[in-house]
Structure formats: structure tokens, C-alpha cells
Tab-separated table of C-alpha atoms and ligand atoms in Angstrom:
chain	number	residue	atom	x	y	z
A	1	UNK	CA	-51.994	-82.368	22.629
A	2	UNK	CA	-55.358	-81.827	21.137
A	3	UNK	CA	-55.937	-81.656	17.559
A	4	UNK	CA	-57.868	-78.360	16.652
A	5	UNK	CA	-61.033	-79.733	14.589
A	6	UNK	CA	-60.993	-75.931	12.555
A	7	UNK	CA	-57.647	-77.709	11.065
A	8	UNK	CA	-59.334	-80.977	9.808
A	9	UNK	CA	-62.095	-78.965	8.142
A	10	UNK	CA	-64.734	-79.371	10.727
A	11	UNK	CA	-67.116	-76.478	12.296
A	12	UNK	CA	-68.463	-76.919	15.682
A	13	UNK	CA	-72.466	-76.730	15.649
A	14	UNK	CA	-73.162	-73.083	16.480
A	15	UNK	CA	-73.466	-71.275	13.058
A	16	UNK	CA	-75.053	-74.633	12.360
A	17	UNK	CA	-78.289	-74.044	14.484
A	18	UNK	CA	-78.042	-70.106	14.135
A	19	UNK	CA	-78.720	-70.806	10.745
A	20	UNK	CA	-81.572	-73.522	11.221
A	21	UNK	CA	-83.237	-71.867	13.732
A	22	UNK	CA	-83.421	-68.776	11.774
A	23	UNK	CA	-84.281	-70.389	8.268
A	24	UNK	CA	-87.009	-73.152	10.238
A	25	UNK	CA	-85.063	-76.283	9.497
A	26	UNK	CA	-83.025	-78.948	11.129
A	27	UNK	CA	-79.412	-80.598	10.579
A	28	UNK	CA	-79.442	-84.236	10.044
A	29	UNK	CA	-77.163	-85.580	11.978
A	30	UNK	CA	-76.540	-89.622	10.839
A	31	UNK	CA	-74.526	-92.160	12.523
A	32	UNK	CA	-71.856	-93.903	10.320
A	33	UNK	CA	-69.740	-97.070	12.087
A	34	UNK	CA	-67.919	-97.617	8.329
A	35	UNK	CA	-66.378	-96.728	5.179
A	36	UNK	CA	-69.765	-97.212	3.032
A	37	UNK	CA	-72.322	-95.274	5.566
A	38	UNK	CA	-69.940	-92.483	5.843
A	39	UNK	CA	-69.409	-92.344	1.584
A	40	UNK	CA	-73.289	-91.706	1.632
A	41	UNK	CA	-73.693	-89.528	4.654
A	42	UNK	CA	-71.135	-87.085	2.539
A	43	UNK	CA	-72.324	-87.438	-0.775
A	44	UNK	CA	-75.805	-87.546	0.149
A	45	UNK	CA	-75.347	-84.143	2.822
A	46	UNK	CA	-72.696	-82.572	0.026
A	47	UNK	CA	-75.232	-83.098	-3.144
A	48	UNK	CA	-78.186	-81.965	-1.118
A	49	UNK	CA	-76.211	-79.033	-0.608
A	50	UNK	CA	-76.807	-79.471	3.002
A	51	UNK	CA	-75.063	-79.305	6.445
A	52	UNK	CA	-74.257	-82.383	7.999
A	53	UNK	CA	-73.674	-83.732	11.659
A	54	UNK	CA	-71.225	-87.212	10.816
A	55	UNK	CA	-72.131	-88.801	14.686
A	56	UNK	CA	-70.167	-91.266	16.511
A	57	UNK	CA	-71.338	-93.530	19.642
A	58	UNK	CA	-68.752	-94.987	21.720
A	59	UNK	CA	-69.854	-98.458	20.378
A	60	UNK	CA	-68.942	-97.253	16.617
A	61	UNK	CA	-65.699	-95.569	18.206
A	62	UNK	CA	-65.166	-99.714	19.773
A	63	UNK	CA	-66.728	-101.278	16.318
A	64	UNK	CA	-64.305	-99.478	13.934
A	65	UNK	CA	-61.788	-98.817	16.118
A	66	UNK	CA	-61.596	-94.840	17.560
A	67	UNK	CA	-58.492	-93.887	15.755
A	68	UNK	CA	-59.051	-95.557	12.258
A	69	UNK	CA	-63.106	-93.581	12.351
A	70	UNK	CA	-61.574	-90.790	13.208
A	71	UNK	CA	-59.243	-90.480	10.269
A	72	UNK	CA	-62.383	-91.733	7.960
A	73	UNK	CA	-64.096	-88.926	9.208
A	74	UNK	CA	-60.802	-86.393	8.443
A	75	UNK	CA	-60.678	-88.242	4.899
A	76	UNK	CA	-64.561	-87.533	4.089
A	77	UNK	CA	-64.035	-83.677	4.573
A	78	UNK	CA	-61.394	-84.280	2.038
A	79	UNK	CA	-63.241	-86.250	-0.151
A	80	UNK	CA	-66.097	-83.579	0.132
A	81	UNK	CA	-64.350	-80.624	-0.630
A	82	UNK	CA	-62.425	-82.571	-3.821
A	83	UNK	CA	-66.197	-83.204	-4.823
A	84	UNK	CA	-66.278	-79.122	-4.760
A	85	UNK	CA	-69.289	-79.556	-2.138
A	86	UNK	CA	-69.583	-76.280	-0.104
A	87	UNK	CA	-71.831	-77.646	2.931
A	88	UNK	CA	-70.506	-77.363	6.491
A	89	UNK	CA	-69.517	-80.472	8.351
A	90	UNK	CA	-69.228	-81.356	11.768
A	91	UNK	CA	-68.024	-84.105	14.030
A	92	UNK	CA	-69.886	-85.239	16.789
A	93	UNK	CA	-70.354	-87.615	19.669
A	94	UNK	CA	-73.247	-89.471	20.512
A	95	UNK	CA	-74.535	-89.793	23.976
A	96	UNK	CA	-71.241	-88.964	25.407
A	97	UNK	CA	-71.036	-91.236	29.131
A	98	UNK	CA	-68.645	-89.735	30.946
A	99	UNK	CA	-65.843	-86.946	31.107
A	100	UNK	CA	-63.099	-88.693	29.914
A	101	UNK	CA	-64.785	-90.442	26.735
A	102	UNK	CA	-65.400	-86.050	25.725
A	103	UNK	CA	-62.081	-85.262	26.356
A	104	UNK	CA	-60.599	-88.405	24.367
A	105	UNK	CA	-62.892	-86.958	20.926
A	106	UNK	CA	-62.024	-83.289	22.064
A	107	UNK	CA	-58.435	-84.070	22.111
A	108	UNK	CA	-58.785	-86.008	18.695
A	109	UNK	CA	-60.543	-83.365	16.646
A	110	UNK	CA	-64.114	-83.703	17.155
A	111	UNK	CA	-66.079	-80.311	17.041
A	112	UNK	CA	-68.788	-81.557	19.280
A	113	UNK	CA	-69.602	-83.552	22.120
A	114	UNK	CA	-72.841	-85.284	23.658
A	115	UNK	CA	-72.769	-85.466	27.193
A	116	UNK	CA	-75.595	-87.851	28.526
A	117	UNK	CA	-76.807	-87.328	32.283
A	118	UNK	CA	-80.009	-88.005	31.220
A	119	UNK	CA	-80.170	-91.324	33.703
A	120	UNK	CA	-78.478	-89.550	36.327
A	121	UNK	CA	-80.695	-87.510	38.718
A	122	UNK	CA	-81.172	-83.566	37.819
A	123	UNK	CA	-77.999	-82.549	40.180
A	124	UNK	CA	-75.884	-85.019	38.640
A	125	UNK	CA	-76.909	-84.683	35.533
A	126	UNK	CA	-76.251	-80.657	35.588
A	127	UNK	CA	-72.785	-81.334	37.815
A	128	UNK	CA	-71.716	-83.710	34.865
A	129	UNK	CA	-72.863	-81.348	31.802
A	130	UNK	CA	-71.410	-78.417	33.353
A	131	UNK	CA	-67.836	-80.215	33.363
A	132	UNK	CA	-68.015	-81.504	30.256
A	133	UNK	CA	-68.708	-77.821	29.199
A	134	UNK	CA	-66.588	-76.028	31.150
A	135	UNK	CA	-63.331	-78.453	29.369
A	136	UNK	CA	-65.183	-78.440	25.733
A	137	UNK	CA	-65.487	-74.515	25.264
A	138	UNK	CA	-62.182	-74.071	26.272
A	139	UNK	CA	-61.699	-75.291	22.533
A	140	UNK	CA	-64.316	-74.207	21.126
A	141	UNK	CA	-66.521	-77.535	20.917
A	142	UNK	CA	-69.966	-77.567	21.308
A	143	UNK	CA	-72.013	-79.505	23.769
A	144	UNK	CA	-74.869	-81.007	23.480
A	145	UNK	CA	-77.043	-82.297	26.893
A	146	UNK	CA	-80.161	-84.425	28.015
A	147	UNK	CA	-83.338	-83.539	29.702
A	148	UNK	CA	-85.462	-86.579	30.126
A	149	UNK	CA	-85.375	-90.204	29.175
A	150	UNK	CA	-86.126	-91.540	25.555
A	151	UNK	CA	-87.361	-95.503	25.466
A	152	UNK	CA	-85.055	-98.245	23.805
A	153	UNK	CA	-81.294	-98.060	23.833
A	154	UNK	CA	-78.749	-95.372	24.162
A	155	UNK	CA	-75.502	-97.059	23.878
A	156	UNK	CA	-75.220	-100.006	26.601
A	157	UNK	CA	-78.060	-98.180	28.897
A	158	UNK	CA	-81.564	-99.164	28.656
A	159	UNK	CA	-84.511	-97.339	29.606
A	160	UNK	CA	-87.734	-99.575	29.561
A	161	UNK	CA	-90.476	-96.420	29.506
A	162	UNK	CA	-89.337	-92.993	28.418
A	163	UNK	CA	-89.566	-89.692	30.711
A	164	UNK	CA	-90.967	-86.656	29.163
A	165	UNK	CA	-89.188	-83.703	29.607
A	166	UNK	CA	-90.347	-81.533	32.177
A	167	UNK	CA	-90.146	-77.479	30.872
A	168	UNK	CA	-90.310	-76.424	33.985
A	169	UNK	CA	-86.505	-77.895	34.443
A	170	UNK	CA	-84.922	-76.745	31.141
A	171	UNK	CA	-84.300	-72.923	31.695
A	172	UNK	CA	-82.544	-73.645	34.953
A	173	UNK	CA	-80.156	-76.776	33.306
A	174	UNK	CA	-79.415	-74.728	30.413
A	175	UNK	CA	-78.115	-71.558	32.700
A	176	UNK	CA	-76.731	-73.608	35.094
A	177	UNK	CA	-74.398	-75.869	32.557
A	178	UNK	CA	-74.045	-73.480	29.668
A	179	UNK	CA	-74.583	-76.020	26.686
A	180	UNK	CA	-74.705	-75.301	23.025
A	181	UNK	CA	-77.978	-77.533	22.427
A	182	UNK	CA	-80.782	-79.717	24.231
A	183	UNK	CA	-82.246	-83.430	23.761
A	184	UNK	CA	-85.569	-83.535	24.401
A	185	UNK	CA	-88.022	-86.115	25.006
A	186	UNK	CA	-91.677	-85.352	23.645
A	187	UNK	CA	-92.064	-89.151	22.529
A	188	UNK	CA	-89.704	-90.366	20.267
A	189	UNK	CA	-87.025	-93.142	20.988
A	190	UNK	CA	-84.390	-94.781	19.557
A	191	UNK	CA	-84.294	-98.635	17.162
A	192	UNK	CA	-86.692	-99.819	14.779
A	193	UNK	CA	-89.265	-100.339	17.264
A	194	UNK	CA	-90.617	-97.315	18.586
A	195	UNK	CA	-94.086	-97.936	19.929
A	196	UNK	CA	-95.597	-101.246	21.198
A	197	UNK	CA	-98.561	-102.107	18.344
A	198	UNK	CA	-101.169	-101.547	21.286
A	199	UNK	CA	-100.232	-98.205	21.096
A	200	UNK	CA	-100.858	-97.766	17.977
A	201	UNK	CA	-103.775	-97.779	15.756
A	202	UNK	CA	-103.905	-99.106	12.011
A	203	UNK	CA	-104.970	-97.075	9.203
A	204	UNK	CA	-106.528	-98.542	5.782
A	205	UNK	CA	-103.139	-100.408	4.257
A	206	UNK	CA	-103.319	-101.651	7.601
A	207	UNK	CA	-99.776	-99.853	8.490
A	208	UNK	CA	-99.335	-99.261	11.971
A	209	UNK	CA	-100.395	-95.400	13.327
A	210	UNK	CA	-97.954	-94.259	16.313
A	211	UNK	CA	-99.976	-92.009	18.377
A	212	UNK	CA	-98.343	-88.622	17.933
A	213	UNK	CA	-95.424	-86.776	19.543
A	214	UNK	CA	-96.047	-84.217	22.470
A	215	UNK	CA	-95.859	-81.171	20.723
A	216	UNK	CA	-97.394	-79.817	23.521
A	217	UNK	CA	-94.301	-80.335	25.506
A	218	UNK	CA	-92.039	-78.878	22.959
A	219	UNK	CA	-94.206	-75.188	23.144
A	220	UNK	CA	-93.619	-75.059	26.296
A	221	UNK	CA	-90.198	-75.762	26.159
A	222	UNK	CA	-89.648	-73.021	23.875
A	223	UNK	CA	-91.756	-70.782	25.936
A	224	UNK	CA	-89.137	-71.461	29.031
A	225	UNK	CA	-86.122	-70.981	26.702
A	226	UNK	CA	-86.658	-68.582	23.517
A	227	UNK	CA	-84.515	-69.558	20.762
A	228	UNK	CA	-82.307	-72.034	21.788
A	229	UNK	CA	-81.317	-74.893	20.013
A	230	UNK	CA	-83.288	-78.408	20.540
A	231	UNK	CA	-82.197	-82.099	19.457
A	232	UNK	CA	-84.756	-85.124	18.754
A	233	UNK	CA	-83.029	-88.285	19.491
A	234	UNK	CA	-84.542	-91.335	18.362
A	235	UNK	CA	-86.051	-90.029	15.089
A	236	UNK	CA	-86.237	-92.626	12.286
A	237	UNK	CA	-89.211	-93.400	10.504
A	238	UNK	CA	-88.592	-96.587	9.710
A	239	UNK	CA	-89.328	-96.885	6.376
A	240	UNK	CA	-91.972	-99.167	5.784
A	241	UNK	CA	-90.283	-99.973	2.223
A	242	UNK	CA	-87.074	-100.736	3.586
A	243	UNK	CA	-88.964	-103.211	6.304
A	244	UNK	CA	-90.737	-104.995	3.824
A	245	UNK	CA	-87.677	-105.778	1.610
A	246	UNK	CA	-85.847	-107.070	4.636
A	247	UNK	CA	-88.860	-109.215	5.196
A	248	UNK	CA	-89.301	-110.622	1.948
A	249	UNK	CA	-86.010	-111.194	1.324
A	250	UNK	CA	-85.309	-113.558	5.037
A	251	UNK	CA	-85.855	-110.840	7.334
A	252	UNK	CA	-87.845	-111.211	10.544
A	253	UNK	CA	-88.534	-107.574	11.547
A	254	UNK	CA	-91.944	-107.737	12.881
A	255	UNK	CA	-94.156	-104.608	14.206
A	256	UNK	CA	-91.028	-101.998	13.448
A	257	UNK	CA	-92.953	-98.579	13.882
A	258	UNK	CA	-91.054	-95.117	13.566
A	259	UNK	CA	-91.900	-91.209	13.871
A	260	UNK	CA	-94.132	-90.347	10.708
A	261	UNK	CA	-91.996	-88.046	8.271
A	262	UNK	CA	-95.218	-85.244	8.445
A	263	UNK	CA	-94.128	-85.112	12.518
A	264	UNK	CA	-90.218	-84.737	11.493
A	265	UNK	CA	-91.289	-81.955	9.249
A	266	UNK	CA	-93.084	-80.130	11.575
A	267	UNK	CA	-90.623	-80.191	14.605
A	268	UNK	CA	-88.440	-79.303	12.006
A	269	UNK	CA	-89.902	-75.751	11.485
A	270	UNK	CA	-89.815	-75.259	15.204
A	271	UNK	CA	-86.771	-74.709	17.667
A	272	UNK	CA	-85.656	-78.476	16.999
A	273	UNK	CA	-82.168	-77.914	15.264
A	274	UNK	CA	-80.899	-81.128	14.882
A	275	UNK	CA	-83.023	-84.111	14.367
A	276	UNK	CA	-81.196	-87.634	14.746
A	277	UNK	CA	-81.339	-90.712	12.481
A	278	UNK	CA	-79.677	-94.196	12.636
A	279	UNK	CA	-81.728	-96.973	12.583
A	280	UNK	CA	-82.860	-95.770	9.063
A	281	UNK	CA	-79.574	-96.120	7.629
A	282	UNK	CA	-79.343	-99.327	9.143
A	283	UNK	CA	-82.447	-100.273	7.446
A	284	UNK	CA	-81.568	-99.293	3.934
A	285	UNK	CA	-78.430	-101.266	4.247
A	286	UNK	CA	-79.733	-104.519	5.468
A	287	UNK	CA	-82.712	-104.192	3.090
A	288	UNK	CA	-80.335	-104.100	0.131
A	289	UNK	CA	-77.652	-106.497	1.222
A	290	UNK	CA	-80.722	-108.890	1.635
A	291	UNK	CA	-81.751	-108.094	-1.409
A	292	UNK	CA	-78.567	-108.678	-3.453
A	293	UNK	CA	-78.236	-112.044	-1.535
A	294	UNK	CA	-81.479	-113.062	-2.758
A	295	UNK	CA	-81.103	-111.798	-6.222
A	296	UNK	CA	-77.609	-112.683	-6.690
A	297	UNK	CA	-77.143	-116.383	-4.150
A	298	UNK	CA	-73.571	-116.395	-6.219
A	299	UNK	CA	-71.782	-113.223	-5.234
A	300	UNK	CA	-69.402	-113.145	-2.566
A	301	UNK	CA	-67.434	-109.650	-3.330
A	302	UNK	CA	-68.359	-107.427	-0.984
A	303	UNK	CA	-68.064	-104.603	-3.122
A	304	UNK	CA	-71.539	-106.000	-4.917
A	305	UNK	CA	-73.670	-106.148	-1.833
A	306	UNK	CA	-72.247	-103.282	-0.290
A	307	UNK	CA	-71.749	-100.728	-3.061
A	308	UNK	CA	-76.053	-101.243	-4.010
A	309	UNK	CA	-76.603	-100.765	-0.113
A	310	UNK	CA	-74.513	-97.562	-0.207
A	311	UNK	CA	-75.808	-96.182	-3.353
A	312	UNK	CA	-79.463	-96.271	-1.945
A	313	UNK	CA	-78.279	-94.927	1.240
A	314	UNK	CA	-77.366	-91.981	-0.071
A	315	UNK	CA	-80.612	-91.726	-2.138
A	316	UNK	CA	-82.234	-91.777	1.262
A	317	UNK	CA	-80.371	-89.249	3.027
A	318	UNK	CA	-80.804	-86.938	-0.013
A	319	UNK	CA	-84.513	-87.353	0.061
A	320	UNK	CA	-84.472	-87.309	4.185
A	321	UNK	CA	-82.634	-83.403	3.815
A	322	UNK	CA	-84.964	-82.573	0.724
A	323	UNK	CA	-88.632	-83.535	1.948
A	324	UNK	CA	-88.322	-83.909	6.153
A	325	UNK	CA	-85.789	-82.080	7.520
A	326	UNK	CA	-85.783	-79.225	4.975
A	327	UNK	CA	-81.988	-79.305	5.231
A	328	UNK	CA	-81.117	-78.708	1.845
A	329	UNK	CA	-79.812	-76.377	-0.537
A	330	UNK	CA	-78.960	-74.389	2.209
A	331	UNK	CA	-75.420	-73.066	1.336
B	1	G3H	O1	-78.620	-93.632	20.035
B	1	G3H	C1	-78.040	-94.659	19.690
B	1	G3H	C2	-77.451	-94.676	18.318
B	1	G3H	O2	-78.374	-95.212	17.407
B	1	G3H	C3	-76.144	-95.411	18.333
B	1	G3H	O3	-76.338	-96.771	18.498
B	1	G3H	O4	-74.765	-97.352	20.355
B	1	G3H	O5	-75.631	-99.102	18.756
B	1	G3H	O6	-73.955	-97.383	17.998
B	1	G3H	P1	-75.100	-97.705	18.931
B	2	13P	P1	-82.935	-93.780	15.689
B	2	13P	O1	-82.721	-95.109	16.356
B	2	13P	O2	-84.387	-93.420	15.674
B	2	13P	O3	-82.327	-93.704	14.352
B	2	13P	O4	-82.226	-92.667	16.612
B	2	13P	C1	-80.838	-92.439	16.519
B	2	13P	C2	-80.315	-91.569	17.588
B	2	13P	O5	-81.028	-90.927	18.337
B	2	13P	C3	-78.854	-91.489	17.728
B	2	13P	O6	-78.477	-90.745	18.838
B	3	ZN	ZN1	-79.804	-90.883	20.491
């Protein structure tokens, strides 16, 4: 029996990106593996007045345990709407492997799946999206597929040098698998370590400069496919605040480059809908936990070191909706 999402409170992505692409913004969409990152996601999204993408990789699904995240998830609409927040929320897979892990979050209520062929050749990759679309609309879930490889990790596969995407692929995948939304890759990748430093150059604080994303790419995308909703994977900035509190406070995170905020912003405005973010959250949270530790050598309560890391969580994802993705006050 599958659980219809519309019941839980959830919306599958489609108004979603309508709405973006129409008003030039994007939907964050944040990953959350527990109780704390998932408080902030929904306060943050809900007083930003902004809609929200929770995101779940089958690693959080085998972290928290599948069933147990996806009643967190069910509870945070709850909590969300007691908070009187208005903002639509959706559930969503990240970089969906395989047929059967989609059906498994179809069948438990999530409104939207990632399906990612992107390391399978083109034919496979189109065979395997159009499956996982052909099962998902039946229910009304959106899908959400990959064109090119991003750098760095997704999930347990990883991909040394990334693959741009290639427009002159992306009409033909989109018509021939009928998905809802497409990754891209113009550049951007996923961890806290997005560009080697030779790649870089420094400017006057001596902060590392990434050299900048292939916008180039994305036009012509958008050329080849008017209107239709694109994803950036892989889109922290790394916040070079949150870096240097880890590393004064123990931390050993050396050379951590993301995608500059004034990049984000601009892609933003253009057909990318939904824009991605992890490794930022991750940051916050380590930087404060650190920080307590340091601050505080005698607390043990969890609630101390984890309540600070949640509270400036959400200040992040508020400011992330406000001043990059444009996301909010939006309903
Ligand atoms: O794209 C990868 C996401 O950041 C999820 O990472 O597989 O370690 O949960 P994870
Ligand atoms: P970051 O590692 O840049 O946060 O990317 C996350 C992501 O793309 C999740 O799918
Ligand atoms: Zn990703």
C-alpha cells in the first residue's frame, strides 16, 4: 500500500518550480539526517516564509533509520503548520540509485524522487529515468534526473573529475524520460572541498577564488529546453566563518573552497529551480559543537551543544533563502 504524500501534508515539486521559474528564484532544498537539522530546516524555510525541499540520501535513510526519518519528516509538517507557517513543503530523495530504493520512498509518502543515471551511459541512464518515471507519476511524484557528472561524492559513488553537461543531450533525455526537473553540471560539486587550491586564485584576505561556474553551459541549456526546471547539486559555499571556527576550535579543515554566494544568486534568477545545500549545514553544526566544547570543556548534555548548533543553523538557512536563493517571503 502506498501512503499518499497529499495526506501527510507534502506537495510534490511542480507548483514549486512553476512558481520559481516564473518569480526568478530557486527552492532550497537541505539535507537533514536528524531531529536538530530538520527543527532548523522548518523553522528556518517556515519563518523565511519560504518553500522548502526536506532531502533524504539513502545513507541518511541507513543513518537514522528509513522509517523513524520518515515519520520526523511527517512530524515537521505538523510542527510547521502548529507554528501557523504557510510555506509549501516537500519530501524528496537524493540521488535516488536504483528502482526499488524510488518505489520504497514512493510507497512511504515521499512527494519526490531523484533518480541518478548520471554514471550510467546516456541509454542507461534514459532506460533507468524513464522507469522510475513511468512508476512515480502514476502517484503523482515528481522526478528529478542527471545529465553529467559532478566531482566528489554522491552517496557511495565517486567521481574523481566532473563531466559537464552536454546541451546538445538534454532536449532528447528530457522527451525521452518525461522528468519533472534536471541536474546539471556547469562546475559545481558536492563536500567542503570543491576546487583543488591550484585552481583557484587568492584575492587580498588571501581567501581562496574558485574560478567561476560555466554559465555558458547553462544558456545553452536553456536555449535547448525553454522553461524547464534545472537543479544545481553540489552548491554550498562553504562558509569561510563556519571553517575558521572549526579550525580554531580543533578542527583540521584545510583548503575547503565552495560556490561564491554572488554565483548562487545569479543561477538563481535563471532556469535553476532548485539549488542544493548540505555540506553547509554540516558546517554550521560542527563549527558550533566545536565551539561549545571549547567554551564549555564541562558540558556533557547534549541538549547544550546541540541546541547552539541548531539555533545557528537555522539563522543560516534563513539568511541562505533571504540573500542567495531569493526564496523567501514567497507565500
Ligand atoms: O549529495 C550528497 C549529499 O550531500 C548527501 O550526502 O550521502 O553523505 O548523506 P550523504
Ligand atoms: P553540497 O555538498 O555542496 O552541500 O551539495 C549537496 C548536494 O548536492 C546534495 O544532493
Ligand atoms: Zn547532490
Amino acid at each position: 500500500m502506498t501512503v499518499n504524500y497529499k495526506n501527510l501534508g507534502f506537495v510534490n515539486t511542480q507548483e514549486m518550480f512553476k512558481k520559481a521559474f516564473a518569480e526568478g528564484y530557486a527552492v532550497p532544498a537541505y539535507n537533514f539526517n536528524n531531529m536538530e537539522q530538520l527543527q532548523a530546516i522548518v523553522n528556518g524555510c517556515g519563518q523565511s516564509n519560504s518553500p522548502v525541499i526536506l532531502q533524504v540520501s539513502s545513507g541518511a535513510r541507513k543513518y537514522a533509520d528509513q522509517t523513524l526519518l520518515r515519520y520526523l519528516a511527517e512530524g515537521a509538517v505538523a510542527m510547521a503548520r502548529k507554528a501557523g507557517y504557510q510555506n509549501p513543503i516537500a519530501l524528496h530523495l537524493d540521488h535516488g540509485d536504483s528502482l526499488e530504493l524510488c518505489i520504497s520512498c514512493i510507497e512511504s509518502g515521499f512527494s519526490s524522487v531523484m533518480i541518478d543515471g548520471s554514471h550510467l551511459n546516456y541509454d542507461e541512464n534514459v532506460a533507468l529515468t524513464a522507469k522510475v518515471v513511468e512508476y512515480a507519476h502514476r502517484f503523482d511524484v515528481s522526478v528529478e534526473g542527471e545529465l553529467g557528472v559532478l566531482a566528489g561524492i554522491e552517496d557511495d559513488v565517486v567521481a574523481a573529475k566532473s563531466i559537464y553537461t552536454d546541451p546538445d543531450q538534454v532536449e532528447d533525455f528530457v522527451r525521452r524520460t518525461g522528468v519533472d526537473s534536471l541536474a546539471i553540471s556547469i562546475g559545481t560539486s558536492h563536500g567542503a572541498y570543491k576546487f583543488k587550491p591550484e585552481q583557484c586564485t587568492r584575492n587580498p584576505q588571501g581567501i581562496l577564488v574558485p574560478p567561476p561556474l560555466r554559465f555558458d553551459i547553462l544558456d545553452e541549456i536553456e536555449k535547448r529546453i525553454p522553461g524547464f526546471a534545472i537543479v544545481l547539486h553540489g552548491s554550498s559555499s562553504v562558509l569561510p566563518k563556519y571553517v575558521a571556527t572549526i579550525n580554531q576550535n580543533g578542527g583540521k579543515l584545510e583548503a575547503a573552497v565552495g560556490i561564491p554566494a554572488e554565483q548562487l544568486r545569479q543561477a538563481a534568477k535563471s532556469a535553476v529551480c532548485k539549488i542544493n545545500i548540505d555540506s553547509d549545514g554540516r558546517l554550521v553544526m560542527t563549527a558550533m559543537i566545536r565551539k561549545t566544547f571549547t567554551e564549555k570543556p564541562q558540558e556533557f548534555d547534549p541538549r547544550k551543544y546541540l541546541g547552539p548548533a541548531r539555533d545557528e543553523l537555522t539563522k543560516m538557512i534563513i539568511d541562505k533563502n533571504r540573500t542567495v536563493l531569493g526564496s523567501a517571503d514567497r507565500y
